[in-house]
Coordinates of C-alpha atoms in Angstrom, one line a residue:
Chain A
M59 CA -6.5 -18.0 23.8
E60 CA -2.7 -17.2 22.5
D61 CA -3.1 -21.1 20.8
T62 CA -6.1 -20.9 18.9
A63 CA -4.2 -18.0 17.0
Q64 CA -1.5 -20.2 16.1
T65 CA -3.6 -23.7 15.3
D66 CA -2.6 -24.4 11.5
N67 CA -5.9 -23.7 10.5
P68 CA -7.8 -20.9 12.0
T69 CA -10.6 -19.3 11.3
P70 CA -10.9 -16.2 9.9
A71 CA -10.5 -13.9 13.1
T72 CA -8.1 -15.7 14.5
A73 CA -6.1 -15.6 11.4
E74 CA -6.5 -11.9 11.6
A75 CA -5.6 -12.0 15.0
S76 CA -2.2 -13.6 14.0
A77 CA -1.3 -10.7 11.4
E78 CA -2.3 -7.9 13.3
A79 CA -2.9 -8.2 16.9
A80 CA -0.3 -7.0 19.1
P81 CA 0.7 -9.8 21.5
T82 CA -1.4 -8.1 24.9
I83 CA -4.7 -8.7 22.6
S84 CA -6.4 -11.7 21.3
V85 CA -9.0 -12.1 19.7
V86 CA -11.8 -14.4 19.6
G87 CA -15.5 -14.4 19.9
A88 CA -16.0 -14.0 23.6
H89 CA -17.0 -12.1 26.4
P90 CA -14.7 -9.7 27.2
E91 CA -12.3 -10.4 29.9
I92 CA -9.5 -9.3 31.4
T93 CA -6.7 -11.3 33.0
P94 CA -2.8 -10.7 33.8
D95 CA -0.5 -12.2 30.9
G96 CA 1.8 -15.0 32.6
D97 CA 4.6 -13.3 34.7
S98 CA 4.8 -10.1 32.5
D99 CA 3.1 -6.8 34.3
Q100 CA 0.8 -6.5 31.4
L101 CA -2.5 -7.8 31.3
K102 CA -4.5 -9.5 28.4
I103 CA -8.0 -7.9 26.7
T104 CA -9.8 -10.8 25.6
L105 CA -12.8 -9.5 23.8
G106 CA -14.9 -10.4 20.9
E107 CA -13.8 -8.9 17.8
F108 CA -17.1 -7.0 16.2
E109 CA -16.9 -5.3 13.2
G110 CA -19.6 -3.2 13.8
P111 CA -22.7 -3.0 15.6
L112 CA -24.7 -5.6 13.1
D113 CA -21.6 -8.3 14.0
L114 CA -22.4 -7.2 17.9
L115 CA -25.8 -8.0 17.5
L116 CA -25.6 -11.4 15.3
Y117 CA -23.4 -12.3 18.1
L118 CA -25.4 -11.7 20.9
I119 CA -28.6 -13.3 19.3
R120 CA -26.6 -16.3 18.4
Q121 CA -25.0 -16.4 22.1
E122 CA -28.8 -15.9 23.9
Q123 CA -30.1 -18.6 21.2
V124 CA -33.3 -16.7 20.3
N125 CA -35.1 -16.9 17.2
I126 CA -33.9 -14.0 14.7
Y127 CA -37.3 -14.0 13.5
D128 CA -38.5 -13.1 16.6
I129 CA -36.0 -11.3 18.8
P130 CA -37.1 -10.5 22.4
I131 CA -35.7 -7.0 22.1
A132 CA -35.5 -6.0 25.5
R133 CA -33.4 -8.7 26.2
I134 CA -30.9 -8.0 23.5
T135 CA -31.2 -4.2 24.2
D136 CA -29.8 -4.6 27.4
E137 CA -27.3 -7.2 26.6
Y138 CA -26.0 -4.9 23.4
L139 CA -25.7 -1.9 26.0
R140 CA -24.5 -4.1 28.6
Y141 CA -21.8 -5.0 25.9
L142 CA -21.3 -1.4 25.1
N143 CA -20.9 -0.6 28.4
L144 CA -18.0 -3.0 29.1
M145 CA -16.5 -1.6 25.7
Q146 CA -16.2 1.9 27.9
E147 CA -14.9 0.2 30.9
L148 CA -12.3 -1.6 28.7
D149 CA -11.5 2.4 28.0
L150 CA -12.2 1.1 23.5
T151 CA -13.4 4.2 21.7
V152 CA -17.0 3.1 21.1
A153 CA -17.3 3.8 17.6
G154 CA -20.2 6.1 16.9
D155 CA -22.2 3.1 14.5
F156 CA -21.9 0.7 17.9
L157 CA -23.9 4.3 19.6
V158 CA -26.7 4.6 16.5
M159 CA -27.4 1.2 16.6
A160 CA -28.3 1.9 20.9
A161 CA -30.7 4.5 20.1
Q162 CA -32.2 2.4 17.6
L163 CA -32.7 -0.6 19.4
I164 CA -33.9 1.3 22.6
E165 CA -36.7 3.6 19.8
M166 CA -37.9 -0.3 19.2
K167 CA -37.9 -1.5 22.3
S168 CA -40.2 1.7 23.3
R169 CA -42.4 1.1 20.1
M170 CA -42.7 -2.4 21.2
L171 CA -43.9 -1.7 24.4
L172 CA -46.2 0.8 23.2
P173 CA -50.0 -0.6 22.3
R174 CA -51.0 -0.9 18.6
D175 CA -52.5 1.8 17.8
P176 CA -56.1 0.1 16.2
L177 CA -57.2 3.1 13.5
A178 CA -53.7 2.4 11.8
E179 CA -53.7 0.6 8.2
A180 CA -52.5 -3.0 8.0
E181 CA -49.2 -1.7 6.6
E182 CA -48.6 0.9 9.2
V183 CA -48.6 -2.2 12.1
L184 CA -45.7 -3.6 10.5
D185 CA -43.5 -5.2 13.0
P186 CA -40.6 -2.7 14.2
R187 CA -38.1 -5.6 14.2
A188 CA -38.5 -6.2 10.4
D189 CA -36.0 -4.2 8.9
L190 CA -33.0 -4.9 11.4
V191 CA -34.2 -8.8 10.8
N192 CA -33.3 -8.6 7.2
R193 CA -30.5 -6.6 8.1
L194 CA -29.4 -8.8 9.8
L195 CA -29.9 -11.9 7.9
E196 CA -28.2 -10.0 5.0
H197 CA -25.4 -9.4 7.0
E198 CA -25.1 -12.9 8.0
K199 CA -25.1 -13.9 4.5
F200 CA -22.0 -11.8 3.5
K201 CA -20.3 -13.1 6.5
A202 CA -20.9 -16.5 5.5
A203 CA -19.9 -15.6 1.8
S204 CA -16.4 -13.8 3.2
Q205 CA -15.4 -16.9 5.2
M206 CA -16.1 -18.9 1.8
L207 CA -13.9 -16.1 -0.2
W208 CA -11.1 -16.8 3.2
S209 CA -11.0 -20.8 2.2
R210 CA -10.9 -20.3 -1.0
A211 CA -7.9 -17.9 -0.6
T212 CA -6.0 -20.6 1.4
V213 CA -6.7 -23.2 -1.0
E214 CA -5.2 -21.1 -3.9
Q215 CA -2.3 -19.6 -1.8
A216 CA -1.3 -23.3 -2.1
V217 CA -0.9 -23.5 -5.5
F218 CA 1.8 -22.3 -7.2
T219 CA 2.5 -20.9 -10.8
R220 CA 6.0 -21.3 -12.5
A221 CA 8.8 -17.8 -11.8
E222 CA 8.7 -15.3 -14.1
I223 CA 10.5 -15.8 -17.6
E224 CA 13.4 -13.0 -17.7
T225 CA 12.1 -11.1 -21.1
D226 CA 12.6 -7.6 -22.8
S227 CA 9.8 -6.5 -21.1
N228 CA 10.7 -7.5 -17.3
N229 CA 14.1 -6.7 -17.7
P230 CA 14.9 -3.9 -20.3
E231 CA 19.0 -4.4 -19.1
V232 CA 19.3 -6.8 -21.8
A233 CA 23.5 -6.5 -22.5
V234 CA 24.3 -4.1 -25.5
G235 CA 26.2 -5.9 -28.1
L236 CA 29.7 -4.9 -30.3
F237 CA 27.1 -4.7 -33.2
D238 CA 24.5 -2.5 -31.4
L239 CA 27.3 0.0 -30.7
L240 CA 28.6 0.0 -33.9
R241 CA 25.5 0.5 -35.7
V242 CA 24.4 3.1 -33.1
F243 CA 28.1 4.7 -34.5
Q244 CA 27.1 3.6 -37.7
E245 CA 24.0 5.7 -37.7
I246 CA 25.6 9.2 -36.3
L247 CA 28.2 9.2 -38.6
S248 CA 26.1 8.7 -42.0
R249 CA 24.1 11.1 -40.5
H250 CA 27.0 13.3 -40.0
K251 CA 27.7 12.7 -44.0
E252 CA 24.4 14.1 -45.2
E253 CA 25.0 17.2 -43.8
V254 CA 26.9 20.1 -45.6
M255 CA 30.7 20.1 -44.1
L256 CA 31.6 23.8 -43.4
E257 CA 34.1 23.0 -41.1
I258 CA 37.0 24.9 -41.1
E259 CA 38.6 25.2 -38.3
R260 CA 40.0 22.1 -37.0
E261 CA 38.6 21.3 -33.4
E262 CA 40.8 18.9 -31.0
I263 CA 40.0 17.3 -28.3
T264 CA 41.8 14.8 -26.5
M265 CA 41.1 11.0 -25.6
A266 CA 41.4 12.0 -21.7
E267 CA 39.0 15.4 -22.5
M268 CA 36.6 13.3 -23.8
I269 CA 36.4 10.2 -21.3
E270 CA 36.5 13.3 -18.7
R271 CA 33.3 15.0 -21.0
L272 CA 31.5 11.6 -20.8
R273 CA 31.9 11.1 -17.0
N274 CA 30.6 14.3 -16.3
M275 CA 27.5 13.8 -18.6
V276 CA 26.7 10.9 -17.2
R277 CA 27.2 11.9 -13.6
S278 CA 25.2 14.8 -14.0
V279 CA 22.0 13.9 -15.7
G280 CA 22.2 10.1 -14.3
E281 CA 21.2 8.5 -17.5
L282 CA 22.6 9.4 -21.0
N283 CA 21.1 8.8 -24.1
L284 CA 24.4 8.0 -26.4
V285 CA 22.8 9.7 -29.5
T286 CA 22.9 12.4 -27.4
F287 CA 26.6 12.3 -26.7
F288 CA 27.8 11.1 -30.2
E289 CA 25.9 14.1 -31.7
R290 CA 27.9 16.5 -29.3
A291 CA 31.0 15.1 -30.5
G292 CA 30.9 17.3 -34.1
S293 CA 33.8 16.6 -36.2
R294 CA 34.5 13.4 -37.7
R295 CA 37.4 13.1 -35.8
G296 CA 35.5 14.3 -32.6
L297 CA 33.4 10.9 -33.1
V298 CA 36.2 8.4 -33.3
V299 CA 37.4 9.5 -30.0
A300 CA 33.5 10.1 -28.5
F301 CA 32.8 6.3 -29.3
L302 CA 36.5 5.4 -28.0
S303 CA 35.9 7.2 -24.7
V304 CA 32.6 4.8 -24.4
L305 CA 34.5 1.9 -24.5
E306 CA 37.3 2.8 -22.3
L307 CA 34.9 3.6 -19.7
V308 CA 32.8 0.4 -20.0
R309 CA 36.3 -1.7 -20.1
M310 CA 36.9 0.3 -16.9
S311 CA 33.5 -0.7 -15.6
E312 CA 32.4 3.2 -14.7
I313 CA 29.7 2.8 -17.0
S314 CA 27.2 0.4 -18.5
L315 CA 25.3 0.3 -21.7
V316 CA 21.3 -0.6 -21.5
Q317 CA 19.2 -1.1 -24.2
R318 CA 15.4 -1.2 -23.5
E319 CA 14.5 -3.0 -26.4
T320 CA 15.7 -4.2 -29.3
F321 CA 17.7 -2.0 -32.1
G322 CA 16.4 0.9 -29.4
E323 CA 18.5 3.8 -28.2
I324 CA 21.3 2.7 -26.3
I325 CA 21.3 4.2 -22.4
A326 CA 25.0 4.9 -21.0
R327 CA 24.7 5.0 -16.8
A328 CA 27.0 5.2 -14.4
T329 CA 28.0 2.1 -12.4
N330 CA 28.1 2.9 -9.2
P331 CA 25.9 6.3 -8.7
A332 CA 27.4 6.8 -5.7
Chain B
M222 CA 18.9 -27.1 -60.9
S223 CA 17.6 -23.8 -60.7
K224 CA 17.6 -21.3 -57.8
A225 CA 14.0 -21.5 -57.4
A226 CA 13.9 -24.9 -56.9
K227 CA 16.5 -25.3 -54.4
A228 CA 15.1 -22.5 -52.4
M229 CA 12.0 -25.2 -52.1
D230 CA 13.7 -27.8 -51.2
V231 CA 14.9 -25.9 -48.4
E232 CA 12.0 -25.1 -47.2
E233 CA 10.3 -28.5 -47.7
L234 CA 13.3 -29.5 -45.7
F235 CA 12.0 -27.4 -42.8
Q236 CA 8.4 -27.9 -43.3
P237 CA 7.7 -31.6 -42.5
D238 CA 4.3 -32.7 -42.8
D239 CA 3.6 -31.7 -38.7
G240 CA 6.2 -28.4 -38.5
A241 CA 5.3 -24.8 -38.6
I242 CA 2.7 -23.1 -38.3
E243 CA 0.8 -21.5 -41.5
G244 CA -2.2 -20.6 -41.5
H245 CA -3.4 -22.5 -44.4
R246 CA -2.4 -25.7 -43.3
E247 CA -3.9 -27.8 -41.2
I248 CA -2.5 -28.8 -37.4
G249 CA -3.1 -31.9 -36.2
D250 CA -4.3 -32.3 -33.2
T251 CA -1.7 -33.3 -31.2
E252 CA 0.3 -30.8 -32.4
L253 CA -2.6 -28.1 -31.3
K254 CA -2.3 -29.3 -28.3
A255 CA 1.6 -29.3 -28.0
I256 CA 2.0 -25.7 -29.1
A257 CA -1.2 -24.4 -26.6
E258 CA 0.5 -26.1 -24.0
A259 CA 3.6 -24.5 -24.6
L260 CA 2.0 -20.8 -24.8
I261 CA -0.1 -21.9 -21.6
F262 CA 3.7 -22.3 -20.3
V263 CA 5.0 -19.3 -21.4
A264 CA 2.0 -16.9 -21.0
D265 CA 3.0 -15.1 -17.6
E266 CA -0.7 -14.7 -16.5
P267 CA -3.7 -17.0 -17.1
I268 CA -4.3 -17.2 -21.1
S269 CA -7.3 -16.8 -22.9
P270 CA -8.5 -19.6 -25.8
K271 CA -8.9 -16.5 -28.2
S272 CA -5.6 -15.4 -27.4
I273 CA -4.2 -19.1 -28.5
A274 CA -6.6 -19.1 -31.4
D275 CA -5.3 -16.1 -32.9
V276 CA -1.4 -17.3 -32.8
L277 CA -2.7 -20.6 -34.3
K278 CA -4.8 -19.0 -36.7
L279 CA -7.3 -21.7 -36.2
D280 CA -11.0 -21.0 -34.8
R281 CA -12.1 -20.7 -30.8
D282 CA -13.7 -23.9 -30.4
A283 CA -10.9 -26.2 -31.9
V284 CA -8.5 -25.0 -29.3
E285 CA -11.2 -25.2 -26.0
T286 CA -11.6 -28.7 -27.3
A287 CA -7.9 -28.6 -27.6
L288 CA -7.7 -27.2 -24.3
T289 CA -10.3 -29.6 -22.2
D290 CA -8.6 -32.8 -23.6
L291 CA -5.2 -31.1 -22.6
A292 CA -6.8 -30.8 -19.3
G293 CA -7.7 -34.4 -19.0
E294 CA -4.2 -35.6 -19.7
Y295 CA -3.1 -33.4 -16.7
E296 CA -5.7 -34.9 -14.4
A297 CA -5.1 -38.7 -15.7
R298 CA -1.2 -38.4 -15.1
N299 CA -2.0 -37.5 -11.6
G300 CA 1.4 -35.5 -11.9
G301 CA 2.4 -32.2 -10.0
L302 CA 1.4 -30.0 -12.4
Q303 CA -2.5 -29.1 -13.7
L304 CA -4.1 -27.2 -16.2
R305 CA -6.8 -25.0 -15.0
E306 CA -9.2 -22.6 -16.1
I307 CA -8.5 -19.6 -14.5
A308 CA -9.8 -16.0 -15.1
G309 CA -11.3 -16.7 -18.6
G310 CA -7.9 -18.2 -19.4
W311 CA -5.4 -21.5 -18.9
Q312 CA -3.2 -21.6 -16.6
I313 CA -0.1 -24.5 -15.5
A314 CA 0.1 -24.7 -12.0
T315 CA 1.5 -26.8 -9.1
R316 CA -1.6 -29.2 -7.4
A317 CA -2.7 -28.0 -3.7
E318 CA -1.7 -30.8 -2.0
H319 CA 1.8 -30.4 -2.4
H320 CA 2.3 -26.5 -1.2
E321 CA 4.4 -28.0 2.0
Q322 CA 7.1 -29.6 -0.2
I323 CA 6.7 -26.4 -2.5
R324 CA 7.0 -23.5 0.2
A325 CA 9.8 -25.5 1.9
Y326 CA 11.7 -25.3 -1.4
L327 CA 10.8 -21.9 -1.5
K328 CA 11.5 -21.0 1.8
S329 CA 8.0 -19.1 1.2
R330 CA 5.6 -18.6 3.7
P331 CA 1.5 -17.8 3.5
S332 CA 1.4 -14.5 2.7
A333 CA -0.4 -11.6 5.1
K334 CA -4.5 -12.6 4.7
L335 CA -6.8 -10.2 4.1
S336 CA -8.4 -8.6 7.5
L337 CA -11.8 -9.7 8.7
A338 CA -12.9 -6.6 7.5
S339 CA -11.0 -6.6 4.1
L340 CA -12.7 -9.9 3.7
E341 CA -16.3 -8.7 4.3
T342 CA -16.0 -6.2 2.0
L343 CA -14.7 -8.1 -0.5
A344 CA -17.6 -10.2 -0.3
V345 CA -20.2 -7.4 -0.4
I346 CA -18.8 -5.7 -3.2
A347 CA -18.4 -9.3 -5.2
Y348 CA -22.1 -10.2 -4.9
K349 CA -23.2 -6.2 -5.4
Q350 CA -21.2 -5.3 -7.8
P351 CA -21.1 -2.5 -9.1
V352 CA -21.4 -0.9 -5.4
T353 CA -21.1 2.5 -3.3
V354 CA -19.4 3.1 -0.4
P355 CA -22.7 4.0 1.1
E356 CA -24.7 0.4 -0.1
I357 CA -21.3 -1.5 1.3
L358 CA -21.6 0.6 4.5
E359 CA -25.7 -0.7 4.4
I360 CA -25.1 -4.2 4.5
R361 CA -21.9 -4.2 6.7
G362 CA -23.3 -1.9 8.8
V363 CA -19.7 0.1 9.9
Q364 CA -17.5 2.3 7.6
S365 CA -14.7 0.7 5.7
P366 CA -12.8 3.3 4.2
S367 CA -9.2 1.6 5.1
A368 CA -10.9 -2.1 3.7
I369 CA -11.7 0.0 0.3
K370 CA -8.0 0.9 0.1
T371 CA -6.5 -1.9 1.2
L372 CA -8.8 -3.9 -1.8
L373 CA -7.4 -1.0 -4.4
D374 CA -4.0 -1.6 -3.0
K375 CA -4.1 -5.1 -3.6
R376 CA -5.8 -4.7 -6.9
L377 CA -8.4 -6.8 -6.3
I378 CA -10.6 -4.1 -6.8
V379 CA -11.5 -1.7 -9.0
A380 CA -13.4 1.7 -9.9
K381 CA -16.0 1.2 -12.4
G382 CA -17.2 4.4 -12.5
R383 CA -19.7 7.1 -10.8
K384 CA -23.4 6.3 -9.8
E385 CA -25.7 8.7 -11.3
T386 CA -27.1 9.8 -7.8
V387 CA -27.1 12.2 -5.0
G388 CA -23.2 13.2 -4.8
R389 CA -21.9 10.7 -7.9
P390 CA -20.4 8.4 -5.4
M391 CA -18.2 6.0 -6.8
M392 CA -18.9 2.5 -7.7
Y393 CA -17.0 -0.4 -7.0
G394 CA -16.0 -3.7 -8.6
T395 CA -14.1 -7.1 -8.8
S396 CA -11.1 -7.2 -11.3
K397 CA -8.8 -10.0 -13.0
E398 CA -6.6 -10.1 -9.9
F399 CA -9.4 -11.3 -7.9
L400 CA -10.7 -14.2 -10.1
I401 CA -6.7 -15.2 -10.0
Q402 CA -6.5 -14.7 -6.3
F403 CA -9.7 -16.9 -5.2
G404 CA -9.2 -19.4 -7.8
L405 CA -12.6 -18.5 -9.7
K406 CA -13.4 -19.0 -13.3
D407 CA -15.5 -16.4 -14.0
L408 CA -17.4 -14.1 -11.6
S409 CA -20.9 -17.0 -12.6
E410 CA -18.7 -19.7 -10.6
L411 CA -19.2 -18.1 -6.7
P412 CA -21.4 -19.5 -4.9
S413 CA -25.1 -17.9 -5.0
I414 CA -25.5 -15.3 -1.7
E415 CA -28.9 -17.1 -1.5
D416 CA -26.9 -20.3 -0.7
F417 CA -25.7 -18.7 2.2
Q418 CA -28.8 -18.3 3.9
D419 CA -29.5 -21.3 5.1
L420 CA -25.3 -22.2 5.8
A421 CA -26.1 -18.9 8.1
G422 CA -29.5 -19.8 9.9
G423 CA -29.0 -23.3 9.9
E424 CA -25.6 -22.4 12.6
S425 CA -27.0 -21.4 16.6

């Protein structure tokens, strides 16, 4: 059984088996059976995989080789119940849908046994099986359709398109050039020029302090917009020191600079987040 | 020579007879095909004739004719690539027959297939869309909540609004990704569901 699940050209059922089944369970459309699995202590459970009661009914009808338009309800109902019993014996949880179908089958069987009401109108003496037959036929069509989809997908998986091209959209980490950095710096400088300067006290900040500040800011927020950093620098001299400290940390590979789009804002990011 | 005249010279230099794309200039068939091919190559998903026509400022018919021609050339060459129509666009892809060697190179295996339950649910949605969960249950005869979730996760189906009925259930339909993964130009390329009647009935 497990061999069939590994052939190169599986049917949908066996494809699913290879993808999902545990090694002890193999799925084929056959009678349920329990067999010892080779030398190991494990038992192998083989049972038909039925996607619900309609699937099981269809299988039984095909198995018994009866005409789907004239289902011998008594025989099929017996088979159906026998199967449900087997599932319970195997301690499988029988889904509610299966039990609902069992009830419907039994009801149908008893209605078939009753003599027809001779006084009933023509439309009332409809075959009680008609609805079920329609559902079965509809279900079977969709089973065939899903097989078609399966084979289409298989063919499609053998067709490859080119690998992704690196573009701005799928790789935002475009290296920031020196000129981008200078441009950001220029922007800040010119913004400062426009402001009325009311500088009274000379603020002193050393290179080492500035580097420490940048390091801390990047570390605390993870990603630091350089515009924010430069804006906090204050004086013109502070800006120069700030700019130099960015260059210094990049040189020491402590931070990396990232620009998400051309002419976009430059983000500083710690190289080793740890 | 005046500055203006010089500039004109330069422009001419860079615009040989069938050179750059200009709205008012005629593009030869060969060039149209070449550009269309280049665009299809760089597009990361099937590119529609309309998108190509917009770039070239040409009408769609001319582009479609060129694409059909181009596909014919690929076919005639019988090489490793095919130019094919899929999901409302065009795509350059390898031919299925070379999949073994390609997989060997890419060291890839066919990815996990959909389960039978998911496939059946997908088939119902593809043919009955827009369709609600209760309607799917009616046809499949079994609940399919996990199948719906899988299909949504794989972006094969999308929600298509709610049905104006009791409980306003969500309706589902297939996505563009569905067309791509199943190699379909559009939904009309799916075989008619009635065609499966014989197939289903003929089996015993």
